[in-house]
Short mmCIF file of C-alpha atoms in Angstrom, two decimals:
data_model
loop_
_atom_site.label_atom_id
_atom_site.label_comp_id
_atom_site.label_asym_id
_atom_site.label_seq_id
_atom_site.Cartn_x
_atom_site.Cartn_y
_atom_site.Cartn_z
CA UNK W 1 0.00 0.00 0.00
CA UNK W 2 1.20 3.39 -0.65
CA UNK W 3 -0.64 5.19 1.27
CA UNK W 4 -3.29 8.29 1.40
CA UNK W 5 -3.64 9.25 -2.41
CA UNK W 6 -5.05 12.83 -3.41
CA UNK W 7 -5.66 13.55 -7.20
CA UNK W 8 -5.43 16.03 -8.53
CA UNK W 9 -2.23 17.33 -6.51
CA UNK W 10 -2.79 20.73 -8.08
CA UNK W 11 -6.41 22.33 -9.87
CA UNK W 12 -6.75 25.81 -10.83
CA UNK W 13 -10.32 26.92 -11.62
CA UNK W 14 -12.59 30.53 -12.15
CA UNK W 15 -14.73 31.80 -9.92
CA UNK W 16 -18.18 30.10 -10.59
CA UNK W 17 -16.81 26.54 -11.62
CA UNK W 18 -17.42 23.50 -9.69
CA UNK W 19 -14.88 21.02 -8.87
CA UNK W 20 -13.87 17.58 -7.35
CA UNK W 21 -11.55 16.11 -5.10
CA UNK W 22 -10.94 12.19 -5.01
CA UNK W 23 -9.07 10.51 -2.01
CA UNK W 24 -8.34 7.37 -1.79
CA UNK W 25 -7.77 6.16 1.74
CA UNK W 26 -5.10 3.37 3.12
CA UNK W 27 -7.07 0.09 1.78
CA UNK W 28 -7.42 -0.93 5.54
CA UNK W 29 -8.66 1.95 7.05
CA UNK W 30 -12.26 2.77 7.90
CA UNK W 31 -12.21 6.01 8.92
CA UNK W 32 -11.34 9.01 6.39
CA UNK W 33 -11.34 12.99 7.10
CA UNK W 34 -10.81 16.28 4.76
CA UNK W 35 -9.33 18.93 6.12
CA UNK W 36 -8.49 22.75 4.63
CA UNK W 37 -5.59 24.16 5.12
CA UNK W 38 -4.54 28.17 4.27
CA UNK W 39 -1.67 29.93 3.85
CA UNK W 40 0.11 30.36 7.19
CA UNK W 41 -2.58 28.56 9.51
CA UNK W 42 -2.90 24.79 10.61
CA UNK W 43 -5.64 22.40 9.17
CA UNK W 44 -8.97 22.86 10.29
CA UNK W 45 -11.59 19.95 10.11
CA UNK W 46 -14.07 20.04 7.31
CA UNK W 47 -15.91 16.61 7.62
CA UNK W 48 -15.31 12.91 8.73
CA UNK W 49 -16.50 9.75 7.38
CA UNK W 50 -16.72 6.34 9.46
CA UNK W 51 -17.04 3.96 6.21
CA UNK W 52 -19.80 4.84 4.16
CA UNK W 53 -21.47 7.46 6.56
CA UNK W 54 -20.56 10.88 7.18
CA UNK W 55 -20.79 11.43 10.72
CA UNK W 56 -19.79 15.20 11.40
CA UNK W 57 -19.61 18.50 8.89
CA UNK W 58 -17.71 21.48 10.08
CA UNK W 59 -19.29 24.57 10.41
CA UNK W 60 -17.03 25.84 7.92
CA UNK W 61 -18.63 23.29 5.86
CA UNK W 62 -21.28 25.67 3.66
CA UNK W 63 -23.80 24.08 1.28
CA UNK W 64 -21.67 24.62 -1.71
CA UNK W 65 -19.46 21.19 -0.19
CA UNK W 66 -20.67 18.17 -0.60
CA UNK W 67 -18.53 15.08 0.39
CA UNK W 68 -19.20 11.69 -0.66
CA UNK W 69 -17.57 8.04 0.69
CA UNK W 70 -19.47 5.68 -1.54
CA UNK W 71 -19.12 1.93 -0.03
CA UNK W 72 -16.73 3.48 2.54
CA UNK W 73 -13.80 3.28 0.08
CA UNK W 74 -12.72 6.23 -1.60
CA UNK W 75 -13.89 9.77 -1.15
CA UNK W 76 -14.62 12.80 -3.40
CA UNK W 77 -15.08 16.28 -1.95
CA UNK W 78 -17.02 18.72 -4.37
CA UNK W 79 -17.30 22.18 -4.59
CA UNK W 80 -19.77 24.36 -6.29
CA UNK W 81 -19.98 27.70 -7.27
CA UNK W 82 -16.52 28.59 -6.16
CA UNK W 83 -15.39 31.64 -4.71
CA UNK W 84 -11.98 33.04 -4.20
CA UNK W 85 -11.95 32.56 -0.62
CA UNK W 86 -11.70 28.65 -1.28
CA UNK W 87 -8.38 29.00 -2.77
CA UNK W 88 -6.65 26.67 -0.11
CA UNK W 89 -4.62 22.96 0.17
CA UNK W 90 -7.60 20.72 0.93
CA UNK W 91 -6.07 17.40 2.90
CA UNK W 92 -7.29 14.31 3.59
CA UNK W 93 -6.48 11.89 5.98
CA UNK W 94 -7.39 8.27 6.98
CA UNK W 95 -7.29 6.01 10.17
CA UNK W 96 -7.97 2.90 11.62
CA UNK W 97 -10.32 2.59 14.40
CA UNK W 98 -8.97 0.43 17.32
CA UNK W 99 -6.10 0.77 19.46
CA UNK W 100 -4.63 3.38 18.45
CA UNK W 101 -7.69 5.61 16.99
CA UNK W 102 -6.84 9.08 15.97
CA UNK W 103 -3.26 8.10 14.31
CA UNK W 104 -4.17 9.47 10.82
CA UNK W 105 -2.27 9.30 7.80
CA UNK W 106 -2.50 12.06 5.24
CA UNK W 107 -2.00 12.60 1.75
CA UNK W 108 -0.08 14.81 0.07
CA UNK W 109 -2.85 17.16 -0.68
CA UNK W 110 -4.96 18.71 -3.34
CA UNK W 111 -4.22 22.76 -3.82
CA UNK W 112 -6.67 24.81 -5.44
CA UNK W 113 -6.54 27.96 -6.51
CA UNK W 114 -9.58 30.20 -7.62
CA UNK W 115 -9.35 32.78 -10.21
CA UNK E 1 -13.82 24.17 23.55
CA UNK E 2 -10.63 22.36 23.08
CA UNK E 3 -7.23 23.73 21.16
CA UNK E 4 -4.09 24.12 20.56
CA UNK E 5 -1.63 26.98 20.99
CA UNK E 6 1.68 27.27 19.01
CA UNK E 7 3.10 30.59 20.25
CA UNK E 8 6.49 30.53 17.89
CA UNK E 9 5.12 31.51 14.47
CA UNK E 10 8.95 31.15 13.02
CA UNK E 11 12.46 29.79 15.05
CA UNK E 12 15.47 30.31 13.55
CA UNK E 13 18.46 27.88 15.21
CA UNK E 14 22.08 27.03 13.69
CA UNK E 15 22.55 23.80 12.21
CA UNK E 16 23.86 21.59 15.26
CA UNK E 17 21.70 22.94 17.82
CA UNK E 18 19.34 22.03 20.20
CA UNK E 19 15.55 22.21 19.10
CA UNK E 20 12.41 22.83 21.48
CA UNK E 21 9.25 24.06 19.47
CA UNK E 22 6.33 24.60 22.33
CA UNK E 23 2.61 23.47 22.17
CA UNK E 24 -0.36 23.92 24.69
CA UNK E 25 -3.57 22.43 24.58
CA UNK E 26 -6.92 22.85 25.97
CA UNK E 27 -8.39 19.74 26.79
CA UNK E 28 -10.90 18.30 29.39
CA UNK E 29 -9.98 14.78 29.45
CA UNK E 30 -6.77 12.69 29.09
CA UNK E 31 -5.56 14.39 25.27
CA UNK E 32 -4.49 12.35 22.45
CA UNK E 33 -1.52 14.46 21.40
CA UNK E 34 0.45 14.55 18.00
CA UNK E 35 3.38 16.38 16.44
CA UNK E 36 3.19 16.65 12.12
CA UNK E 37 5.61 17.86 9.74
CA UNK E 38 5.07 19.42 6.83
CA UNK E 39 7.24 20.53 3.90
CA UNK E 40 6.88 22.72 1.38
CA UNK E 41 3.38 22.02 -0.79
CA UNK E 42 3.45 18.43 1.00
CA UNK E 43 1.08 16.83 3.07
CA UNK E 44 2.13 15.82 7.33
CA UNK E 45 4.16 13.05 8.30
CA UNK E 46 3.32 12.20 11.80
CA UNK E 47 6.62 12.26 14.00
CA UNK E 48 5.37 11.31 17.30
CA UNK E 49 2.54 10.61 19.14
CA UNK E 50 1.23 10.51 23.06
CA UNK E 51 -1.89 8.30 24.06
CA UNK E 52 -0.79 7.42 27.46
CA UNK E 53 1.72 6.30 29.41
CA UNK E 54 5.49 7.29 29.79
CA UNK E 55 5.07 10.67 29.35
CA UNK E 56 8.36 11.12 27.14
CA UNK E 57 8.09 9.48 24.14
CA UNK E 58 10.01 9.27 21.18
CA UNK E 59 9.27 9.38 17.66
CA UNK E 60 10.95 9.71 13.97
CA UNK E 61 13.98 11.86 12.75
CA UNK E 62 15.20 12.05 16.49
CA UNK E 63 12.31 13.60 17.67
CA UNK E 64 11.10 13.33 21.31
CA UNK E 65 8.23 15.02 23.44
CA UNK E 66 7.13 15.30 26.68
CA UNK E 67 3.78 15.54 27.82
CA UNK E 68 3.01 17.83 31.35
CA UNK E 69 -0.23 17.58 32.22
CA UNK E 70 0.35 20.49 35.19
CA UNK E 71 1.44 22.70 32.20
CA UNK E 72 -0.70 21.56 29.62
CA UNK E 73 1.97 21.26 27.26
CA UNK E 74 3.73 18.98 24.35
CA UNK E 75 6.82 20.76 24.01
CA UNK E 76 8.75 18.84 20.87
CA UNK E 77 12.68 18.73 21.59
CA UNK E 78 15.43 17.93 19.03
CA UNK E 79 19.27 17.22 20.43
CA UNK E 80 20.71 18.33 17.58
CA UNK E 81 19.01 19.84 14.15
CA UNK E 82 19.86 19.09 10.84
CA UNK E 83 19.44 21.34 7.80
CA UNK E 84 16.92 19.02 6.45
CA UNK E 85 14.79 19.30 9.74
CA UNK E 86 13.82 23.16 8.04
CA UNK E 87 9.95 22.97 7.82
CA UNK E 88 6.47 23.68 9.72
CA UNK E 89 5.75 21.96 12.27
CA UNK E 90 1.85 21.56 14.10
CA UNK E 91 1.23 20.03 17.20
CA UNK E 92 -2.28 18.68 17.42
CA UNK E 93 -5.26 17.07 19.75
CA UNK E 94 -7.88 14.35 18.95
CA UNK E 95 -11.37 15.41 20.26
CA UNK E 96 -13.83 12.73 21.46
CA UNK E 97 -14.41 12.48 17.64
CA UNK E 98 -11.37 11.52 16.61
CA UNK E 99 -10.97 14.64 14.22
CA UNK E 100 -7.53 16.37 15.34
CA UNK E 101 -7.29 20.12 16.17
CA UNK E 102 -3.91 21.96 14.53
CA UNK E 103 -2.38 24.70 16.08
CA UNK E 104 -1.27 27.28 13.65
CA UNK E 105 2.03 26.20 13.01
CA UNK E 106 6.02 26.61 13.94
CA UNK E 107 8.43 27.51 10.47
CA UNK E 108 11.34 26.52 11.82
CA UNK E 109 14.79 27.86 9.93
CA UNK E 110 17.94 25.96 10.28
CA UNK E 111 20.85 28.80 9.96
CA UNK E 112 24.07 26.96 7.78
#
């Protein structure tokens, strides 16, 4: 296994456009996570799956996101309608529940930039 | 509300010296604490992590931390840094969801 994939690594789009994330998660692992990460700042939780259902959204989670983890494998994040303010390195991350929950492995990330 | 406090936003040390980047959390219960790594337009590497137990523990790259529940703190320590240590670094909790909470970050510089 190679761990936490992200494609694309790198998407520029304009302002308006609508566009998707995939993830695909260590084989193993059950639980997956997207995070978004700005310039300067840490990552901040956007929205956790536990297999196939999504069991928390962020606040910072508008309507225009949608996340999907169809038969808890791999995971798309979508974004409609984007703004400039969405410009940002958008992370995901999986785990393995059991002993040591919360040890999550991320990918290398997908950075989008809005024009 | 739990988080996580980074107060260095940038340390600069020489190439051979000692390393301590600090971290404080806000938790309620016994925290789940990590240290990450991240390099330039790359995802984190996890170099240590504290669950319980001995409250020093060790982790990748010769990276250790220790864990002071009195201080609330998860200082990360380095005996002797390397120019290839130059990165940010984010210390991080696990709430009772499992989701981790960053702090903002340490850039650290490693001088030639």
């Amino acid at each position: 296994d190679t761990g936490v994939s992200q494609d694309p690594r790198h998407k520029i789009t304009k302002r308006g456009q609508n566009v998707t994330f995939r993830c695909d998660p260590i084989s193993e692992h059950n639980r997956l996570y997207w995070y978004r990460q700005t310039l300067g700042q840490g990552p901040e939780f956007l929205t956790y799956f536990q297999n196939e259902a999504q069991l928390e959204k962020s606040r910072l989670l508008s309507d225009r996101f949608s996340a999907e983890r169809p038969k808890g494998s791999f995971s798309t994040l979508e974004i409609q309608r984007t703004e400039q303010g969405d410009s940002a390195m958008y992370l995901c991350a999986s785990s393995l529940q059991g002993q040591y929950d919360g040890e999550a492995f991320f990918g290398q990330g997908t950075r989008l930039t809005v024009v | 509300a739990q988080s996580v406090t980074q107060p260095d936003i940038h340390i600069t040390v020489s190439e051979g010296a000692s390393l301590e980047l600090r971290c404080n959390y806000s938790y309620g219960a016994t925290p789940y604490l990590f240290w990450y790594v991240q390099s330039p337009g790359q995802g984190l590497q996890l170099l240590l992590k504290y669950f319980s137990g001995d409250t020093l523990v060790q982790g990748i790259k010769g990276f250790e931390a220790e864990f002071k529940r009195s201080q609330s703190s998860f200082n990360l320590r380095k005996p002797s840094v390397h120019w290839s240590d130059a990165a940010e670094y984010f210390c991080a909790v696990m709430d009772s969801s499992y989701k981790l909470i960053f702090g903002s970050g340490t850039r650290l510089l490693v001088r030639p």
